[in-house]
Tab-separated table of C-alpha atoms and ligand atoms in Angstrom:
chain	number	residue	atom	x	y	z
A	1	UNK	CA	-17.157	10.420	14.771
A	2	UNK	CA	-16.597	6.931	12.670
A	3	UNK	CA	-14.796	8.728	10.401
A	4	UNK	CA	-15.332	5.233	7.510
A	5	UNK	CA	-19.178	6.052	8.058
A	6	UNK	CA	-19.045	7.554	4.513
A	7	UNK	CA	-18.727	4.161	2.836
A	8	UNK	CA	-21.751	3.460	1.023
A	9	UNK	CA	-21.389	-0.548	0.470
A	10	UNK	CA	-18.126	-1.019	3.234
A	11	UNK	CA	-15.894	-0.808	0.478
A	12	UNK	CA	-12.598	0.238	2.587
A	13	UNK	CA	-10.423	2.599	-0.005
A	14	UNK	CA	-7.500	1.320	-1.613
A	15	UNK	CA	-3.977	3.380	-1.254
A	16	UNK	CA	-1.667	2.664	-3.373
A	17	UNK	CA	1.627	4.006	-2.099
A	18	UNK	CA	5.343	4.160	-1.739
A	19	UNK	CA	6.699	5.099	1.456
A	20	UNK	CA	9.433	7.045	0.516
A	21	UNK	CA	7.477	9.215	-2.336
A	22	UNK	CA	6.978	12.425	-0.788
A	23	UNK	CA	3.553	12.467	-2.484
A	24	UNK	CA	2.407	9.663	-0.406
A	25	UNK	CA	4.002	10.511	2.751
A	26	UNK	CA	1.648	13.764	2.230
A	27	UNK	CA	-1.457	11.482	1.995
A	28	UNK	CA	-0.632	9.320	4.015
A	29	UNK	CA	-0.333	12.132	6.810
A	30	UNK	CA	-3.742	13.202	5.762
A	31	UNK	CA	-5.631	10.136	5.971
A	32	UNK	CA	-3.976	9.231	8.826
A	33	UNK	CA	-4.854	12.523	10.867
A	34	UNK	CA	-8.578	12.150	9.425
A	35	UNK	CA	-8.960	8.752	10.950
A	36	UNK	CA	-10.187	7.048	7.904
A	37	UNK	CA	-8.933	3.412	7.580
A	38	UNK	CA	-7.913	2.323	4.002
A	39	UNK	CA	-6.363	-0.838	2.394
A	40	UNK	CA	-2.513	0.028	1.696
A	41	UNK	CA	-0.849	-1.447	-1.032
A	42	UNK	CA	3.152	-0.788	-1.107
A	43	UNK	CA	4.492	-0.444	-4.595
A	44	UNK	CA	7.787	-0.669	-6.047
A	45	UNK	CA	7.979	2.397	-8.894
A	46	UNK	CA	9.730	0.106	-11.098
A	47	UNK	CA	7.499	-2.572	-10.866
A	48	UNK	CA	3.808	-1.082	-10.846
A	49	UNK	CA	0.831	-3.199	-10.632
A	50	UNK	CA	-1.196	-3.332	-13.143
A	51	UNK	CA	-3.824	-2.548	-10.873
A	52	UNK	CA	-3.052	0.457	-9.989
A	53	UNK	CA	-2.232	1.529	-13.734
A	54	UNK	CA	-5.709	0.566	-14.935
A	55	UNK	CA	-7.048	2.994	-12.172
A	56	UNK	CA	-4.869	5.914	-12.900
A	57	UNK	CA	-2.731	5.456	-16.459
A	58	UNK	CA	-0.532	8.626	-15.326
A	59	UNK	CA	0.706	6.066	-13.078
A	60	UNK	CA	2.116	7.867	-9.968
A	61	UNK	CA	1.940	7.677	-6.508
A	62	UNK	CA	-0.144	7.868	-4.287
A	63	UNK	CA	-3.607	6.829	-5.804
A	64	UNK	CA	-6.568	6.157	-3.852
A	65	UNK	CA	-9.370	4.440	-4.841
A	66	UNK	CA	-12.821	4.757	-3.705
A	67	UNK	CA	-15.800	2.926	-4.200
A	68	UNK	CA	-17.236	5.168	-7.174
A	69	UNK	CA	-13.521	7.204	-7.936
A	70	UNK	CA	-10.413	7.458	-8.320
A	71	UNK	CA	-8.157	10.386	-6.814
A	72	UNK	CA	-4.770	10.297	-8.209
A	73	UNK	CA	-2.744	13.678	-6.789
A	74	UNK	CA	-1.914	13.852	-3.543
A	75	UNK	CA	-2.786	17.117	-2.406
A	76	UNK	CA	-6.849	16.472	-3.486
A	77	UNK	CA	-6.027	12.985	-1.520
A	78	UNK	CA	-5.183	15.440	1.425
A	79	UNK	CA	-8.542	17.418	0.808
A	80	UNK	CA	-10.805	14.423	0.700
A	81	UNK	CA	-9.733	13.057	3.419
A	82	UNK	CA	-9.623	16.203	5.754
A	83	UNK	CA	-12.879	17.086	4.104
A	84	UNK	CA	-14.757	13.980	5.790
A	85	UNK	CA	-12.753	14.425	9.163
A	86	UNK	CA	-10.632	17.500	10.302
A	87	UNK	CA	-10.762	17.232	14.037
A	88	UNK	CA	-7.387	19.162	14.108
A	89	UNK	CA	-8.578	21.992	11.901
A	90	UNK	CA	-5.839	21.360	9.558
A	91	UNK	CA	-7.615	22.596	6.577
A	92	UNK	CA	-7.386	26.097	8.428
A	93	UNK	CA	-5.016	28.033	5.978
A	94	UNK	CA	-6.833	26.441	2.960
A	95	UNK	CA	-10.174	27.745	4.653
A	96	UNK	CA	-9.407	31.152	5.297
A	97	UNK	CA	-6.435	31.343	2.035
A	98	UNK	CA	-6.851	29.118	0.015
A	99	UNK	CA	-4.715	30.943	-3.023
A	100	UNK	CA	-1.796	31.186	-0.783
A	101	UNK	CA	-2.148	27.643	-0.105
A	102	UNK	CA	-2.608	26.778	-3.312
A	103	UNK	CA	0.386	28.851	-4.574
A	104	UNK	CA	3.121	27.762	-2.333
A	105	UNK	CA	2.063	24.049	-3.282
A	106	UNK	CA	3.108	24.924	-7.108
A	107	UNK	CA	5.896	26.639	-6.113
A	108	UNK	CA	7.268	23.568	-4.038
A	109	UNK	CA	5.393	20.913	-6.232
A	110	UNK	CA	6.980	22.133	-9.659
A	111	UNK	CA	9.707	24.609	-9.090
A	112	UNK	CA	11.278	23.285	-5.737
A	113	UNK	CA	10.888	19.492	-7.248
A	114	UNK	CA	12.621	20.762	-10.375
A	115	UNK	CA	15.655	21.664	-8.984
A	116	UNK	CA	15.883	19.005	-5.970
A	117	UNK	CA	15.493	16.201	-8.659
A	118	UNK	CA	18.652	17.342	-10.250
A	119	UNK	CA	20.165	18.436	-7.215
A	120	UNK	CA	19.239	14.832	-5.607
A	121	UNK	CA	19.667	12.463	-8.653
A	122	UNK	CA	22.394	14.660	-10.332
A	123	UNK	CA	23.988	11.786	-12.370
A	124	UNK	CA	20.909	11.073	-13.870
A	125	UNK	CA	21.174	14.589	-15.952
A	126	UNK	CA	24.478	14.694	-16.774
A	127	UNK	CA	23.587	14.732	-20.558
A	128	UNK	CA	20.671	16.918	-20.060
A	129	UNK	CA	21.009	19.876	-22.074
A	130	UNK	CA	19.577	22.399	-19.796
A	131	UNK	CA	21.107	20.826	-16.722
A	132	UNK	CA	23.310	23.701	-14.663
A	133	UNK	CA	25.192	21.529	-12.084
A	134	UNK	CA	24.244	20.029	-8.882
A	135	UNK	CA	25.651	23.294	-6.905
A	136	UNK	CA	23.063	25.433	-9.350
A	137	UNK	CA	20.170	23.686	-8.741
A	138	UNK	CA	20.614	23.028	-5.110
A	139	UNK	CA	21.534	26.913	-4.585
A	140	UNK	CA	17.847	27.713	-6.970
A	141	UNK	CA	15.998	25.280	-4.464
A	142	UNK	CA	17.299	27.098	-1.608
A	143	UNK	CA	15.808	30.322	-2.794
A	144	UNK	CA	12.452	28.676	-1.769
A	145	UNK	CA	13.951	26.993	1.283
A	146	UNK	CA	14.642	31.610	2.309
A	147	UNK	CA	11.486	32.258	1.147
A	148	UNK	CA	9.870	29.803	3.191
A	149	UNK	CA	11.167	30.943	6.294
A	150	UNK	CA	11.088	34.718	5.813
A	151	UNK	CA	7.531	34.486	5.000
A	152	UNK	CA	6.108	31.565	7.186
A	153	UNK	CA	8.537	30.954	10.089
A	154	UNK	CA	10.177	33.838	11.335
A	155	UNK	CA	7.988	33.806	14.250
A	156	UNK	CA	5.821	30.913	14.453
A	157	UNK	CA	6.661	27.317	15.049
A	158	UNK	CA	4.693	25.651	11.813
A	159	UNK	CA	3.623	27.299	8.596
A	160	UNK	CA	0.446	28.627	9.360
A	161	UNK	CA	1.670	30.105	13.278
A	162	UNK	CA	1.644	27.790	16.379
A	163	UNK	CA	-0.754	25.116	14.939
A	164	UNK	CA	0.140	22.380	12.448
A	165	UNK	CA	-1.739	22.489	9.414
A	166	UNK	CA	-2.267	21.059	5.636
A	167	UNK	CA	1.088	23.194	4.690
A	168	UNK	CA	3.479	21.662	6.829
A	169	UNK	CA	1.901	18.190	5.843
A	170	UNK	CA	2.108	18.714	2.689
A	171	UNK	CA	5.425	20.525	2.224
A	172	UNK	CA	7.568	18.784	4.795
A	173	UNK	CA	8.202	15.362	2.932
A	174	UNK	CA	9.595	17.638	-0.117
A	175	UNK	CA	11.861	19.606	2.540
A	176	UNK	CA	13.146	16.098	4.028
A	177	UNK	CA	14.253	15.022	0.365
A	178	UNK	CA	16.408	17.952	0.051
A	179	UNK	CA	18.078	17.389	3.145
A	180	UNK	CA	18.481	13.821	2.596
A	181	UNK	CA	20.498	14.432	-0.971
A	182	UNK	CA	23.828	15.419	1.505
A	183	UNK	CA	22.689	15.924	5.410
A	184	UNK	CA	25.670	17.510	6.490
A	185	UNK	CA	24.999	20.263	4.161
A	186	UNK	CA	21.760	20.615	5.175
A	187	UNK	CA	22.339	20.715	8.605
A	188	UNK	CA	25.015	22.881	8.852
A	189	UNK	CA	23.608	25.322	7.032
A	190	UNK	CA	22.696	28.794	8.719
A	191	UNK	CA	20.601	30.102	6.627
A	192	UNK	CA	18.196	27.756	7.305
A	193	UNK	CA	17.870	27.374	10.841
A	194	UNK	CA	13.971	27.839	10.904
A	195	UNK	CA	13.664	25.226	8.630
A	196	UNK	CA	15.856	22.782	10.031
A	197	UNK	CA	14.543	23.106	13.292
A	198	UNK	CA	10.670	22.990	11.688
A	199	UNK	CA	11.659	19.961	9.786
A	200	UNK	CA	13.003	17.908	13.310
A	201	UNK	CA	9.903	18.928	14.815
A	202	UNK	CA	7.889	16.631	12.325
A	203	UNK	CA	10.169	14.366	11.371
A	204	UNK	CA	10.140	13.113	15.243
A	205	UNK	CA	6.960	13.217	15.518
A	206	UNK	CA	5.353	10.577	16.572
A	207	UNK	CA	2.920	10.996	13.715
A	208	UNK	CA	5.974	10.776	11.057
A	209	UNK	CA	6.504	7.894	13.077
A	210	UNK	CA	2.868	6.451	12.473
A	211	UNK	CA	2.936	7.349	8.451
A	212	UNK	CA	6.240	5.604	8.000
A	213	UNK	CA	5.455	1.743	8.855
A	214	UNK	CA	7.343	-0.242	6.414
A	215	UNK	CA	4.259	-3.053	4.496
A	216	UNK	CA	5.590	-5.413	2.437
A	217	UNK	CA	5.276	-4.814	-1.060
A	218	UNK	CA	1.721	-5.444	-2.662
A	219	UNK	CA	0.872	-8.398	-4.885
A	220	UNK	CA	-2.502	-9.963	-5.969
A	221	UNK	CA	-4.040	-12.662	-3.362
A	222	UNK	CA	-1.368	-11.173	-0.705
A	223	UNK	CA	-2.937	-10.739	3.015
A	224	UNK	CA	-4.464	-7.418	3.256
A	225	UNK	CA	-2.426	-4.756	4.778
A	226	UNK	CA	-4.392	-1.875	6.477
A	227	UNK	CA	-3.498	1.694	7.285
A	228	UNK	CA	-5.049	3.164	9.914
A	229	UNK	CA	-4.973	5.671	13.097
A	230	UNK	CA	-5.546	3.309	16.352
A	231	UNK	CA	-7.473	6.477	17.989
A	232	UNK	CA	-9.859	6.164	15.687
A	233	UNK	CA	-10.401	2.657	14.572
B	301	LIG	N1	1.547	15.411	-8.762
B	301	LIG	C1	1.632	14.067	-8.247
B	301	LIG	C2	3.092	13.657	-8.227
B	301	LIG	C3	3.292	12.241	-7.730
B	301	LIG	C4	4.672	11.693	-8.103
B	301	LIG	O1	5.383	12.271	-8.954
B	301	LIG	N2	5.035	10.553	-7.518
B	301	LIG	C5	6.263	9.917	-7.918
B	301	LIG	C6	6.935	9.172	-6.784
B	301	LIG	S1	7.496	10.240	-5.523
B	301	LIG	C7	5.940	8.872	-8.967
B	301	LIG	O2	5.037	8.089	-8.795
B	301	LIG	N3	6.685	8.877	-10.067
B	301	LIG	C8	6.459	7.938	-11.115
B	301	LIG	C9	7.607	7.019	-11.335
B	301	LIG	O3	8.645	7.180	-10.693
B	301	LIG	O4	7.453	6.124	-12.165
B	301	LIG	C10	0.994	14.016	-6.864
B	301	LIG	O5	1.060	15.035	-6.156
B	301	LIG	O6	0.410	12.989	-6.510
């Protein structure tokens, strides 16, 4: 399988990224695992092209664009890409359930992010009326952190049993921020074990490995910078 045989004139897609977002780390994992090759273009999120805000004026990362669209949210950037190449049958839980996929993204995409942005970047909602204190909101993220591993890990390795799959690609990079805001909490923390030890497992990968390549950042007439899996391309 050529898995770029899609393109219609050769038109190699366009990511526009930032390796850190957790977003993008999610597509990236996804386009990387599909085999497609696209153009990667590094942005800083204080200093957008214009480029990519013509193409998407919501103006988040990760946008793709393709020769006749534009996908703008990561998880559909997950579902293209696994839609034109899933050798590793990641798209298995979205297959067979794809409400309970769809409702444990929202839950970590809105209500998890909610409360790790103020648990992470506390001092930036000091003055924010409805803001209940870093302890608060890392204690209401947590609550999805249990529910995680009561429901998905208690006896299986990854999310959807022994087999990685589109969950743990696309909920790990939001799991890694929350440990990141203070590590030794994290890691010290029993309550968690599943997920700490479900979180080394892919953040040693060799694929988190692959989808974390530092490009320099993007600007017009700049050297093109591709993104690709070697097995593939
Ligand atoms: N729902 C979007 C969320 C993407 C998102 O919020 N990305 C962040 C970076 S991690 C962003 O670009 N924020 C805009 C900014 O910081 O200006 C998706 O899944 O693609």
């Amino acid at each position: 399988m050529q898995p770029n045989s899609f393109l219609i004139n050769n038109n190699i897609p366009i990511l526009y990224s930032f390796r850190r977002c957790p977003f993008a780390i999610r597509a990236r994992a996804a386009i990387f695992l599909s085999g497609i090759k696209v153009e990667i273009r590094e942005v800083l999120l204080n200093n957008k092209p214009k480029e990519m805000i013509e193409l998407s004026p919501k103006s988040t990362v990760p946008v793709l664009k393709l020769e006749d669209n534009v996908i703008d949210e990561s998880f559909d950037i997950m579902l293209w890409a696994l839609d034109k190449n899933d050798d590793s049958n990641l798209l298995a839980p979205y297959i067979t359930n794809k409400e309970l996929v769809i409702n444990l993204l929202k839950r970590f995409d809105i209500d998890f992010k909610f409360h790790l942005d103020k648990y992470k970047y506390s001092s930036r909602y000091l003055d924010d009326q409805a803001y209940l204190g870093k302890e608060k909101h890392r204690y209401q993220a947590e609550l999805h952190l249990n529910y995680l591993q009561s429901h998905f890990l208690e006896n299986s390795l990854y999310l959807n049993g022994s087999k990685i799959s589109i969950l743990d690609l696309a909920l790990f990079p939001l799991i890694r921020q929350f440990r990141l805001a203070d590590i030794n909490y994290f890691e010290n923390n029993r309550n968690i074990k599943k997920i700490r030890g479900w979180l080394e497992v892919l953040t040693t990968s060799s694929l988190f490995n692959d989808i974390m390549h530092k490009y320099s950042v993007w600007h017009k007439g700049q050297k093109t910078q591709y993104f690709f899996n070697p097995k593939y391309n």
